[in-house]
């Protein structure tokens, strides 16, 4: 598989460090508010990457943090603590806010068929790990104490900017909500590892440390949580593009200074979902959440399809019109799958392999989900039996996770019920088997009855009986069984 790497700025053949495992880390949500569907675009595309790696046969171990401390309103360690802001807004404690929005996040993920990572670790559970890393950084001269806080000294690095293919606008995204600069920093890009002094004396959560009672900076969380669960090296680290700078840049700085060697090989960044007025925000205009989509009558999986239809390295514009189109496309897709007949022949393995080829080629090419969706439609058009089509659709859905077969089964049931209500004639067999010849004879008997040709109707019943088929009349149809 070829995967774009923000660190090398090339599409490289993906090769994990260890043959038996892919170590994957994802920056988790800051749980001070609901996630908006922009945040969820990032998690959704990362979910596709994880599932595709598993599809290829890799054993993936995926770790995600939950930021419940240390993230200030500016990613450059300035401004107010996001968690505290959320607690004040809702007159709750920080931990109550954290629990509520962590649950809300995973509930949204579930609705979007985003798998929960193997390890989910709240930042507040790893204080000892931060202290261990910061202590070594202090001992080796990569960190300094000033004005009550511990800072990482970026001037000690040979190279600080690793993702310098971003334009000025991308770089600015992470440093939003500009506030006054911190006079204690020796260099402009130095960042806080441990706070004991902040402008906000009401900081709720504090811990003892060698540098005084305080709390960790946001960036140190991800380095420490990743090392705690995945060890000293990492195959893929993911996040939204705004995380590239300063967050991921700082993660690399402190991790490699601490370890004394390279830390992570691949950096995957998902471009933003924007609304037509620009950047999506939790504080401006209509706050786009999964619940809002549902309230407006959309299936969250139609949003998943919408995301899959574009490439993760292109920014995506959200509009209600786009969402309408995605919902129509999703409904049509499910209806077409519902029209396929399960059990219609044997699975044709040659056809399966041919159909899989295009799907794999698409995803092998830097996770081109849009072409993978095209490969999905190709299955419906393919010249093979329905059983084979259903088999391939289930196979693709291990990665795309659109609940294709489950929704189609519900749709099929619905259609059956509607047929009964509409007075249509339904034929079922007791064993569940389908036999077109038997069904044709039963329909011919029904037509004869309708035409009041009862002699012909009786003759067909006898003919069926002679061939070992017993008929039982049921409301709006007939049931048959083999005697
Ligand atoms: P946060 O909860 O703010 O830490 O963000 C959670 C994740 O969402 C991070 O990976 C961000 O980079 C990502 N993110 C933030 N805004 C957007 C957006 N508009 N579109 C896609 N991803 C986003
Ligand atoms: Zn992170």
GROMACS .gro file of C-alpha atoms and ligand atoms in nm:
model
  507
    1UNK     CA    1   0.000   0.000   0.000
    2UNK     CA    2   0.122   0.349  -0.087
    3UNK     CA    3   0.045   0.608   0.176
    4UNK     CA    4   0.127   0.978   0.176
    5UNK     CA    5   0.359   1.072   0.457
    6UNK     CA    6   0.349   1.435   0.572
    7UNK     CA    7   0.699   1.398   0.714
    8UNK     CA    8   0.865   1.293   0.388
    9UNK     CA    9   0.609   1.470   0.168
   10UNK     CA   10   0.598   1.165  -0.060
   11UNK     CA   11   0.372   0.869  -0.115
   12UNK     CA   12   0.577   0.583   0.020
   13UNK     CA   13   0.520   0.208   0.022
   14UNK     CA   14   0.389   0.134   0.368
   15UNK     CA   15   0.617  -0.103   0.559
   16UNK     CA   16   0.569  -0.139   0.934
   17UNK     CA   17   0.869  -0.151   1.169
   18UNK     CA   18   0.776  -0.496   1.294
   19UNK     CA   19   0.626  -0.761   1.063
   20UNK     CA   20   0.372  -0.880   1.320
   21UNK     CA   21   0.214  -0.549   1.423
   22UNK     CA   22   0.123  -0.201   1.302
   23UNK     CA   23   0.147   0.054   1.581
   24UNK     CA   24  -0.100   0.334   1.518
   25UNK     CA   25  -0.168   0.641   1.729
   26UNK     CA   26  -0.450   0.892   1.692
   27UNK     CA   27  -0.493   1.226   1.866
   28UNK     CA   28  -0.823   1.197   2.046
   29UNK     CA   29  -1.084   1.462   2.117
   30UNK     CA   30  -1.066   1.741   2.371
   31UNK     CA   31  -1.378   1.653   2.567
   32UNK     CA   32  -1.509   1.999   2.655
   33UNK     CA   33  -1.790   1.997   2.399
   34UNK     CA   34  -1.954   1.776   2.138
   35UNK     CA   35  -1.740   1.681   1.841
   36UNK     CA   36  -1.852   1.854   1.523
   37UNK     CA   37  -1.881   1.657   1.201
   38UNK     CA   38  -1.551   1.814   1.089
   39UNK     CA   39  -1.368   1.650   1.381
   40UNK     CA   40  -1.549   1.330   1.293
   41UNK     CA   41  -1.430   1.345   0.932
   42UNK     CA   42  -1.077   1.302   1.067
   43UNK     CA   43  -1.174   1.007   1.288
   44UNK     CA   44  -1.373   0.851   1.007
   45UNK     CA   45  -1.088   0.858   0.756
   46UNK     CA   46  -0.847   0.727   1.020
   47UNK     CA   47  -1.097   0.447   1.084
   48UNK     CA   48  -1.084   0.359   0.713
   49UNK     CA   49  -0.704   0.346   0.728
   50UNK     CA   50  -0.710   0.118   1.031
   51UNK     CA   51  -0.970  -0.111   0.876
   52UNK     CA   52  -0.788  -0.128   0.544
   53UNK     CA   53  -0.465  -0.225   0.717
   54UNK     CA   54  -0.657  -0.500   0.895
   55UNK     CA   55  -0.818  -0.600   0.562
   56UNK     CA   56  -0.466  -0.639   0.419
   57UNK     CA   57  -0.393  -0.880   0.702
   58UNK     CA   58  -0.196  -0.656   0.937
   59UNK     CA   59  -0.242  -0.689   1.308
   60UNK     CA   60  -0.307  -0.327   1.413
   61UNK     CA   61  -0.275  -0.193   1.765
   62UNK     CA   62  -0.438   0.149   1.778
   63UNK     CA   63  -0.413   0.389   2.070
   64UNK     CA   64  -0.604   0.712   2.126
   65UNK     CA   65  -0.585   0.969   2.403
   66UNK     CA   66  -0.872   1.162   2.551
   67UNK     CA   67  -0.767   1.518   2.625
   68UNK     CA   68  -0.924   1.602   2.958
   69UNK     CA   69  -0.652   1.838   3.080
   70UNK     CA   70  -0.396   2.084   2.945
   71UNK     CA   71  -0.544   2.197   2.612
   72UNK     CA   72  -0.569   2.575   2.606
   73UNK     CA   73  -0.784   2.773   2.366
   74UNK     CA   74  -0.476   2.847   2.160
   75UNK     CA   75  -0.280   2.540   2.054
   76UNK     CA   76   0.031   2.749   2.129
   77UNK     CA   77  -0.027   2.710   2.504
   78UNK     CA   78  -0.201   3.037   2.558
   79UNK     CA   79  -0.550   3.142   2.651
   80UNK     CA   80  -0.797   2.966   2.873
   81UNK     CA   81  -0.809   2.595   2.958
   82UNK     CA   82  -1.070   2.438   2.727
   83UNK     CA   83  -1.194   2.194   2.991
   84UNK     CA   84  -1.238   2.468   3.249
   85UNK     CA   85  -1.421   2.679   2.994
   86UNK     CA   86  -1.662   2.388   2.932
   87UNK     CA   87  -1.714   2.330   3.306
   88UNK     CA   88  -1.795   2.699   3.366
   89UNK     CA   89  -2.030   2.706   3.069
   90UNK     CA   90  -2.232   2.414   3.207
   91UNK     CA   91  -2.185   2.471   3.581
   92UNK     CA   92  -2.031   2.126   3.624
   93UNK     CA   93  -1.696   1.992   3.739
   94UNK     CA   94  -1.422   1.931   3.485
   95UNK     CA   95  -1.446   1.555   3.539
   96UNK     CA   96  -1.824   1.558   3.488
   97UNK     CA   97  -1.775   1.747   3.164
   98UNK     CA   98  -1.500   1.506   3.056
   99UNK     CA   99  -1.716   1.198   3.122
  100UNK     CA  100  -2.022   1.341   2.951
  101UNK     CA  101  -1.841   1.447   2.632
  102UNK     CA  102  -1.627   1.132   2.617
  103UNK     CA  103  -1.948   0.926   2.616
  104UNK     CA  104  -2.104   1.159   2.359
  105UNK     CA  105  -1.797   1.124   2.137
  106UNK     CA  106  -1.806   0.744   2.135
  107UNK     CA  107  -2.180   0.745   2.082
  108UNK     CA  108  -2.129   0.963   1.770
  109UNK     CA  109  -1.848   0.733   1.655
  110UNK     CA  110  -2.077   0.432   1.693
  111UNK     CA  111  -2.344   0.594   1.478
  112UNK     CA  112  -2.081   0.652   1.211
  113UNK     CA  113  -1.949   0.295   1.241
  114UNK     CA  114  -1.613   0.424   1.365
  115UNK     CA  115  -1.444   0.148   1.561
  116UNK     CA  116  -1.322   0.229   1.913
  117UNK     CA  117  -0.941   0.205   1.924
  118UNK     CA  118  -0.785  -0.087   2.110
  119UNK     CA  119  -0.662   0.146   2.384
  120UNK     CA  120  -0.833   0.469   2.489
  121UNK     CA  121  -0.643   0.658   2.757
  122UNK     CA  122  -0.750   0.979   2.932
  123UNK     CA  123  -0.467   1.228   2.977
  124UNK     CA  124  -0.535   1.262   3.349
  125UNK     CA  125  -0.442   0.894   3.399
  126UNK     CA  126  -0.079   0.932   3.291
  127UNK     CA  127   0.072   1.203   3.513
  128UNK     CA  128   0.365   0.980   3.620
  129UNK     CA  129   0.459   0.919   3.256
  130UNK     CA  130   0.470   1.296   3.182
  131UNK     CA  131   0.687   1.358   3.487
  132UNK     CA  132   0.927   1.083   3.380
  133UNK     CA  133   0.972   1.229   3.031
  134UNK     CA  134   0.998   1.589   3.148
  135UNK     CA  135   1.255   1.494   3.413
  136UNK     CA  136   1.483   1.344   3.151
  137UNK     CA  137   1.433   1.643   2.920
  138UNK     CA  138   1.535   1.871   3.206
  139UNK     CA  139   1.839   1.652   3.283
  140UNK     CA  140   1.956   1.652   2.922
  141UNK     CA  141   1.908   2.026   2.875
  142UNK     CA  142   1.614   2.006   2.632
  143UNK     CA  143   1.384   2.170   2.885
  144UNK     CA  144   1.411   2.471   3.115
  145UNK     CA  145   1.218   2.620   3.404
  146UNK     CA  146   1.104   2.981   3.374
  147UNK     CA  147   0.839   3.189   3.546
  148UNK     CA  148   0.694   2.881   3.717
  149UNK     CA  149   0.652   2.665   3.404
  150UNK     CA  150   0.868   2.403   3.236
  151UNK     CA  151   0.931   2.471   2.866
  152UNK     CA  152   1.080   2.269   2.584
  153UNK     CA  153   1.374   2.451   2.428
  154UNK     CA  154   1.325   2.426   2.051
  155UNK     CA  155   1.663   2.593   1.985
  156UNK     CA  156   1.832   2.272   2.104
  157UNK     CA  157   1.705   2.083   1.800
  158UNK     CA  158   1.879   2.054   1.466
  159UNK     CA  159   1.545   2.064   1.291
  160UNK     CA  160   1.218   2.173   1.447
  161UNK     CA  161   0.982   2.220   1.148
  162UNK     CA  162   0.929   1.874   1.003
  163UNK     CA  163   0.606   1.934   0.815
  164UNK     CA  164   0.717   2.236   0.618
  165UNK     CA  165   0.515   2.159   0.310
  166UNK     CA  166   0.219   2.337   0.461
  167UNK     CA  167   0.132   2.684   0.347
  168UNK     CA  168   0.115   2.975   0.588
  169UNK     CA  169  -0.259   2.933   0.629
  170UNK     CA  170  -0.229   2.567   0.733
  171UNK     CA  171   0.041   2.653   0.982
  172UNK     CA  172  -0.171   2.931   1.126
  173UNK     CA  173  -0.469   2.699   1.179
  174UNK     CA  174  -0.324   2.538   1.487
  175UNK     CA  175  -0.226   2.862   1.654
  176UNK     CA  176  -0.572   3.010   1.637
  177UNK     CA  177  -0.733   3.250   1.878
  178UNK     CA  178  -0.419   3.464   1.907
  179UNK     CA  179  -0.347   3.591   2.254
  180UNK     CA  180  -0.051   3.774   2.403
  181UNK     CA  181   0.287   3.600   2.382
  182UNK     CA  182   0.442   3.430   2.687
  183UNK     CA  183   0.746   3.639   2.799
  184UNK     CA  184   0.903   3.338   2.973
  185UNK     CA  185   0.975   3.154   2.651
  186UNK     CA  186   1.336   3.170   2.533
  187UNK     CA  187   1.233   3.107   2.174
  188UNK     CA  188   0.909   3.186   1.996
  189UNK     CA  189   0.822   2.818   1.935
  190UNK     CA  190   0.914   2.685   2.279
  191UNK     CA  191   0.618   2.515   2.439
  192UNK     CA  192   0.501   2.427   2.786
  193UNK     CA  193   0.563   2.077   2.921
  194UNK     CA  194   0.437   2.147   3.271
  195UNK     CA  195   0.241   2.443   3.405
  196UNK     CA  196   0.254   2.553   3.766
  197UNK     CA  197   0.165   2.911   3.690
  198UNK     CA  198  -0.116   3.000   3.466
  199UNK     CA  199  -0.326   3.308   3.449
  200UNK     CA  200  -0.614   3.106   3.579
  201UNK     CA  201  -0.591   3.037   3.947
  202UNK     CA  202  -0.911   2.832   3.938
  203UNK     CA  203  -0.746   2.552   3.737
  204UNK     CA  204  -0.943   2.254   3.864
  205UNK     CA  205  -0.704   1.959   3.831
  206UNK     CA  206  -0.352   1.982   3.970
  207UNK     CA  207  -0.084   1.731   4.061
  208UNK     CA  208   0.239   1.738   4.255
  209UNK     CA  209   0.559   1.738   4.049
  210UNK     CA  210   0.933   1.811   4.093
  211UNK     CA  211   0.858   2.162   3.958
  212UNK     CA  212   0.564   2.236   4.186
  213UNK     CA  213   0.193   2.165   4.191
  214UNK     CA  214   0.051   2.201   3.843
  215UNK     CA  215  -0.068   2.025   3.530
  216UNK     CA  216   0.079   1.897   3.203
  217UNK     CA  217   0.087   2.078   2.870
  218UNK     CA  218  -0.126   1.936   2.591
  219UNK     CA  219   0.152   1.811   2.362
  220UNK     CA  220   0.330   1.590   2.617
  221UNK     CA  221   0.012   1.380   2.653
  222UNK     CA  222   0.031   1.220   2.314
  223UNK     CA  223   0.403   1.139   2.329
  224UNK     CA  224   0.367   0.981   2.672
  225UNK     CA  225   0.046   0.789   2.603
  226UNK     CA  226   0.184   0.656   2.277
  227UNK     CA  227   0.507   0.537   2.444
  228UNK     CA  228   0.315   0.389   2.737
  229UNK     CA  229   0.114   0.158   2.514
  230UNK     CA  230   0.317   0.124   2.195
  231UNK     CA  231   0.676   0.150   2.312
  232UNK     CA  232   0.958   0.360   2.173
  233UNK     CA  233   0.861   0.350   1.808
  234UNK     CA  234   0.546   0.416   1.614
  235UNK     CA  235   0.439   0.326   1.260
  236UNK     CA  236   0.160   0.576   1.195
  237UNK     CA  237   0.045   0.882   1.380
  238UNK     CA  238  -0.275   1.050   1.260
  239UNK     CA  239  -0.476   1.363   1.319
  240UNK     CA  240  -0.645   1.653   1.145
  241UNK     CA  241  -0.426   1.892   0.948
  242UNK     CA  242  -0.447   2.160   1.220
  243UNK     CA  243  -0.264   1.918   1.452
  244UNK     CA  244   0.045   1.914   1.228
  245UNK     CA  245   0.163   2.241   1.373
  246UNK     CA  246   0.230   2.304   1.651
  247UNK     CA  247   0.094   1.987   1.815
  248UNK     CA  248   0.258   1.710   1.611
  249UNK     CA  249   0.570   1.917   1.551
  250UNK     CA  250   0.606   1.948   1.928
  251UNK     CA  251   0.531   1.580   1.983
  252UNK     CA  252   0.820   1.487   1.753
  253UNK     CA  253   1.053   1.740   1.919
  254UNK     CA  254   0.999   1.613   2.271
  255UNK     CA  255   0.971   1.241   2.184
  256UNK     CA  256   1.292   1.228   1.982
  257UNK     CA  257   1.478   1.445   2.232
  258UNK     CA  258   1.364   1.205   2.505
  259UNK     CA  259   1.433   0.883   2.314
  260UNK     CA  260   1.748   0.990   2.134
  261UNK     CA  261   1.627   0.828   1.812
  262UNK     CA  262   1.359   0.853   1.545
  263UNK     CA  263   1.012   0.801   1.684
  264UNK     CA  264   0.738   0.778   1.421
  265UNK     CA  265   0.764   0.682   1.054
  266UNK     CA  266   0.433   0.789   0.901
  267UNK     CA  267   0.227   1.101   0.962
  268UNK     CA  268  -0.123   1.099   0.819
  269UNK     CA  269  -0.314   1.427   0.822
  270UNK     CA  270  -0.676   1.463   0.722
  271UNK     CA  271  -0.771   1.790   0.559
  272UNK     CA  272  -1.058   1.985   0.707
  273UNK     CA  273  -1.426   1.979   0.647
  274UNK     CA  274  -1.532   2.339   0.607
  275UNK     CA  275  -1.870   2.497   0.577
  276UNK     CA  276  -1.935   2.737   0.293
  277UNK     CA  277  -1.837   3.033   0.514
  278UNK     CA  278  -1.499   2.879   0.591
  279UNK     CA  279  -1.369   2.699   0.892
  280UNK     CA  280  -1.604   2.490   1.103
  281UNK     CA  281  -1.632   2.612   1.459
  282UNK     CA  282  -1.801   2.504   1.780
  283UNK     CA  283  -1.882   2.860   1.874
  284UNK     CA  284  -2.010   3.012   1.551
  285UNK     CA  285  -2.335   2.965   1.359
  286UNK     CA  286  -2.513   2.629   1.344
  287UNK     CA  287  -2.305   2.376   1.540
  288UNK     CA  288  -2.289   2.076   1.308
  289UNK     CA  289  -2.308   1.756   1.511
  290UNK     CA  290  -2.422   1.401   1.439
  291UNK     CA  291  -2.732   1.469   1.650
  292UNK     CA  292  -2.819   1.767   1.432
  293UNK     CA  293  -2.791   1.548   1.121
  294UNK     CA  294  -3.026   1.296   1.281
  295UNK     CA  295  -3.267   1.566   1.393
  296UNK     CA  296  -3.288   1.684   1.034
  297UNK     CA  297  -3.370   1.329   0.922
  298UNK     CA  298  -3.033   1.219   0.783
  299UNK     CA  299  -2.878   0.880   0.844
  300UNK     CA  300  -2.528   0.931   0.995
  301UNK     CA  301  -2.406   0.668   0.750
  302UNK     CA  302  -2.507   0.896   0.462
  303UNK     CA  303  -2.252   1.139   0.611
  304UNK     CA  304  -2.000   0.854   0.615
  305UNK     CA  305  -2.066   0.794   0.245
  306UNK     CA  306  -2.028   1.169   0.183
  307UNK     CA  307  -1.682   1.160   0.344
  308UNK     CA  308  -1.579   0.845   0.158
  309UNK     CA  309  -1.667   1.005  -0.174
  310UNK     CA  310  -1.373   1.245  -0.143
  311UNK     CA  311  -1.003   1.202  -0.074
  312UNK     CA  312  -0.878   1.264   0.278
  313UNK     CA  313  -0.603   1.496   0.153
  314UNK     CA  314  -0.848   1.738  -0.004
  315UNK     CA  315  -1.052   1.978   0.200
  316UNK     CA  316  -1.422   1.912   0.179
  317UNK     CA  317  -1.708   2.160   0.180
  318UNK     CA  318  -2.020   2.078   0.374
  319UNK     CA  319  -2.360   2.206   0.266
  320UNK     CA  320  -2.711   2.078   0.326
  321UNK     CA  321  -2.745   2.030  -0.048
  322UNK     CA  322  -2.438   1.803  -0.050
  323UNK     CA  323  -2.585   1.616   0.245
  324UNK     CA  324  -2.917   1.571   0.058
  325UNK     CA  325  -2.729   1.426  -0.237
  326UNK     CA  326  -2.537   1.188  -0.011
  327UNK     CA  327  -2.859   1.071   0.155
  328UNK     CA  328  -3.026   1.007  -0.184
  329UNK     CA  329  -2.717   0.819  -0.304
  330UNK     CA  330  -2.709   0.612   0.015
  331UNK     CA  331  -3.081   0.525  -0.008
  332UNK     CA  332  -3.044   0.421  -0.372
  333UNK     CA  333  -2.740   0.211  -0.294
  334UNK     CA  334  -2.924   0.026  -0.016
  335UNK     CA  335  -3.233  -0.022  -0.236
  336UNK     CA  336  -3.018  -0.177  -0.511
  337UNK     CA  337  -2.856  -0.414  -0.266
  338UNK     CA  338  -3.197  -0.503  -0.120
  339UNK     CA  339  -3.305  -0.610  -0.468
  340UNK     CA  340  -3.030  -0.876  -0.476
  341UNK     CA  341  -3.146  -1.226  -0.388
  342UNK     CA  342  -2.948  -1.401  -0.115
  343UNK     CA  343  -2.882  -1.768  -0.190
  344UNK     CA  344  -2.902  -1.716  -0.564
  345UNK     CA  345  -2.627  -1.957  -0.665
  346UNK     CA  346  -2.275  -2.030  -0.544
  347UNK     CA  347  -2.009  -1.767  -0.473
  348UNK     CA  348  -1.792  -1.738  -0.784
  349UNK     CA  349  -1.437  -1.697  -0.649
  350UNK     CA  350  -1.293  -1.584  -0.983
  351UNK     CA  351  -1.546  -1.302  -1.002
  352UNK     CA  352  -1.474  -1.214  -0.638
  353UNK     CA  353  -1.102  -1.176  -0.709
  354UNK     CA  354  -1.165  -0.961  -1.017
  355UNK     CA  355  -1.395  -0.726  -0.826
  356UNK     CA  356  -1.159  -0.706  -0.532
  357UNK     CA  357  -0.871  -0.600  -0.755
  358UNK     CA  358  -1.015  -0.258  -0.835
  359UNK     CA  359  -1.113  -0.199  -0.473
  360UNK     CA  360  -0.765  -0.284  -0.351
  361UNK     CA  361  -0.595  -0.080  -0.623
  362UNK     CA  362  -0.800   0.222  -0.513
  363UNK     CA  363  -0.716   0.193  -0.145
  364UNK     CA  364  -0.354   0.092  -0.212
  365UNK     CA  365  -0.321   0.428  -0.385
  366UNK     CA  366  -0.305   0.653  -0.077
  367UNK     CA  367  -0.646   0.542   0.046
  368UNK     CA  368  -0.849   0.660  -0.252
  369UNK     CA  369  -1.190   0.597  -0.096
  370UNK     CA  370  -1.372   0.774  -0.375
  371UNK     CA  371  -1.251   0.513  -0.626
  372UNK     CA  372  -1.324   0.240  -0.371
  373UNK     CA  373  -1.687   0.359  -0.369
  374UNK     CA  374  -1.685   0.339  -0.752
  375UNK     CA  375  -1.561  -0.020  -0.717
  376UNK     CA  376  -1.863  -0.081  -0.496
  377UNK     CA  377  -2.103   0.031  -0.770
  378UNK     CA  378  -1.913  -0.190  -1.016
  379UNK     CA  379  -2.012  -0.490  -0.804
  380UNK     CA  380  -2.379  -0.410  -0.856
  381UNK     CA  381  -2.328  -0.390  -1.232
  382UNK     CA  382  -2.108  -0.702  -1.257
  383UNK     CA  383  -2.211  -1.004  -1.464
  384UNK     CA  384  -2.227  -1.256  -1.184
  385UNK     CA  385  -2.490  -1.403  -0.955
  386UNK     CA  386  -2.642  -1.216  -0.660
  387UNK     CA  387  -2.480  -1.441  -0.401
  388UNK     CA  388  -2.136  -1.346  -0.534
  389UNK     CA  389  -2.231  -0.977  -0.534
  390UNK     CA  390  -2.349  -0.994  -0.174
  391UNK     CA  391  -2.031  -1.173  -0.075
  392UNK     CA  392  -1.812  -0.901  -0.231
  393UNK     CA  393  -2.022  -0.620  -0.085
  394UNK     CA  394  -1.981  -0.769   0.262
  395UNK     CA  395  -1.608  -0.795   0.199
  396UNK     CA  396  -1.574  -0.427   0.095
  397UNK     CA  397  -1.790  -0.320   0.385
  398UNK     CA  398  -1.527  -0.450   0.629
  399UNK     CA  399  -1.340  -0.134   0.530
  400UNK     CA  400  -1.610   0.109   0.417
  401UNK     CA  401  -1.843   0.025   0.709
  402UNK     CA  402  -2.164   0.150   0.551
  403UNK     CA  403  -2.375  -0.131   0.704
  404UNK     CA  404  -2.466  -0.229   0.349
  405UNK     CA  405  -2.600  -0.581   0.410
  406UNK     CA  406  -2.767  -0.504   0.741
  407UNK     CA  407  -2.957  -0.204   0.598
  408UNK     CA  408  -3.045  -0.398   0.283
  409UNK     CA  409  -3.192  -0.682   0.493
  410UNK     CA  410  -3.409  -0.432   0.681
  411UNK     CA  411  -3.514  -0.279   0.350
  412UNK     CA  412  -3.605  -0.624   0.211
  413UNK     CA  413  -3.826  -0.695   0.515
  414UNK     CA  414  -3.991  -0.357   0.478
  415UNK     CA  415  -4.067  -0.424   0.113
  416UNK     CA  416  -4.220  -0.762   0.200
  417UNK     CA  417  -4.449  -0.604   0.459
  418UNK     CA  418  -4.547  -0.327   0.221
  419UNK     CA  419  -4.639  -0.589  -0.041
  420UNK     CA  420  -4.876  -0.755   0.204
  421UNK     CA  421  -5.035  -0.422   0.293
  422UNK     CA  422  -5.073  -0.342  -0.076
  423UNK     CA  423  -5.257  -0.675  -0.122
  424UNK     CA  424  -4.984  -0.829  -0.331
  425UNK     CA  425  -4.946  -1.205  -0.353
  426UNK     CA  426  -4.646  -1.332  -0.157
  427UNK     CA  427  -4.500  -1.677  -0.201
  428UNK     CA  428  -4.284  -1.825   0.070
  429UNK     CA  429  -4.148  -2.170   0.134
  430UNK     CA  430  -4.144  -2.327   0.476
  431UNK     CA  431  -3.770  -2.400   0.456
  432UNK     CA  432  -3.680  -2.053   0.324
  433UNK     CA  433  -3.563  -2.195  -0.010
  434UNK     CA  434  -3.661  -2.026  -0.336
  435UNK     CA  435  -3.763  -2.231  -0.642
  436UNK     CA  436  -3.862  -2.025  -0.948
  437UNK     CA  437  -4.042  -2.321  -1.114
  438UNK     CA  438  -4.262  -2.391  -0.813
  439UNK     CA  439  -4.328  -2.018  -0.771
  440UNK     CA  440  -4.435  -1.985  -1.136
  441UNK     CA  441  -4.687  -2.268  -1.092
  442UNK     CA  442  -4.828  -2.114  -0.775
  443UNK     CA  443  -4.871  -1.781  -0.958
  444UNK     CA  444  -5.046  -1.957  -1.249
  445UNK     CA  445  -5.286  -2.117  -0.995
  446UNK     CA  446  -5.353  -1.777  -0.839
  447UNK     CA  447  -5.425  -1.627  -1.184
  448UNK     CA  448  -5.668  -1.914  -1.254
  449UNK     CA  449  -5.847  -1.853  -0.924
  450UNK     CA  450  -5.875  -1.483  -1.003
  451UNK     CA  451  -6.027  -1.571  -1.342
  452UNK     CA  452  -6.267  -1.804  -1.154
  453UNK     CA  453  -6.119  -2.102  -1.342
  454UNK     CA  454  -6.129  -2.325  -1.034
  455UNK     CA  455  -6.086  -2.646  -1.231
  456UNK     CA  456  -5.749  -2.521  -1.362
  457UNK     CA  457  -5.653  -2.401  -1.008
  458UNK     CA  458  -5.727  -2.749  -0.867
  459UNK     CA  459  -5.539  -2.915  -1.150
  460UNK     CA  460  -5.223  -2.711  -1.072
  461UNK     CA  461  -5.255  -2.791  -0.701
  462UNK     CA  462  -5.270  -3.165  -0.790
  463UNK     CA  463  -4.980  -3.131  -1.033
  464UNK     CA  464  -4.767  -2.974  -0.757
  465UNK     CA  465  -4.872  -3.245  -0.515
  466UNK     CA  466  -4.770  -3.511  -0.764
  467UNK     CA  467  -4.425  -3.353  -0.778
  468UNK     CA  468  -4.398  -3.360  -0.397
  469UNK     CA  469  -4.505  -3.002  -0.316
  470UNK     CA  470  -4.781  -2.925  -0.069
  471UNK     CA  471  -4.957  -2.587  -0.085
  472UNK     CA  472  -5.097  -2.399   0.213
  473UNK     CA  473  -5.302  -2.085   0.151
  474UNK     CA  474  -5.200  -1.792   0.377
  475UNK     CA  475  -5.334  -1.434   0.393
  476UNK     CA  476  -5.212  -1.246   0.083
  477UNK     CA  477  -5.026  -1.545  -0.053
  478UNK     CA  478  -4.931  -1.909  -0.038
  479UNK     CA  479  -4.678  -2.115   0.148
  480UNK     CA  480  -4.530  -2.436   0.007
  481UNK     CA  481  -4.332  -2.720   0.149
  482UNK     CA  482  -4.181  -3.044   0.026
  483UNK     CA  483  -4.370  -3.347   0.143
  484LIG     P1  484  -1.001   1.859   1.900
  484LIG     O1  485  -1.114   1.793   1.974
  484LIG     O2  486  -1.021   2.005   1.877
  484LIG     O3  487  -0.867   1.831   1.962
  484LIG     O4  488  -0.999   1.796   1.753
  484LIG     C1  489  -1.017   1.661   1.729
  484LIG     C2  490  -0.968   1.622   1.591
  484LIG     O5  491  -1.043   1.685   1.488
  484LIG     C3  492  -0.823   1.660   1.564
  484LIG     O6  493  -0.761   1.553   1.494
  484LIG     C4  494  -0.835   1.780   1.473
  484LIG     O7  495  -0.722   1.796   1.393
  484LIG     C5  496  -0.957   1.746   1.392
  484LIG     N1  497  -1.031   1.859   1.333
  484LIG     C6  498  -1.060   1.979   1.389
  484LIG     N2  499  -1.137   2.054   1.305
  484LIG     C7  500  -1.156   1.979   1.194
  484LIG     C8  501  -1.228   2.000   1.071
  484LIG     N3  502  -1.297   2.111   1.046
  484LIG     N4  503  -1.226   1.902   0.978
  484LIG     C9  504  -1.158   1.785   1.001
  484LIG     N5  505  -1.090   1.760   1.115
  484LIG    C10  506  -1.089   1.854   1.212
  485LIG    ZN1  507  -0.210   1.450   2.001
   0.00000   0.00000   0.00000
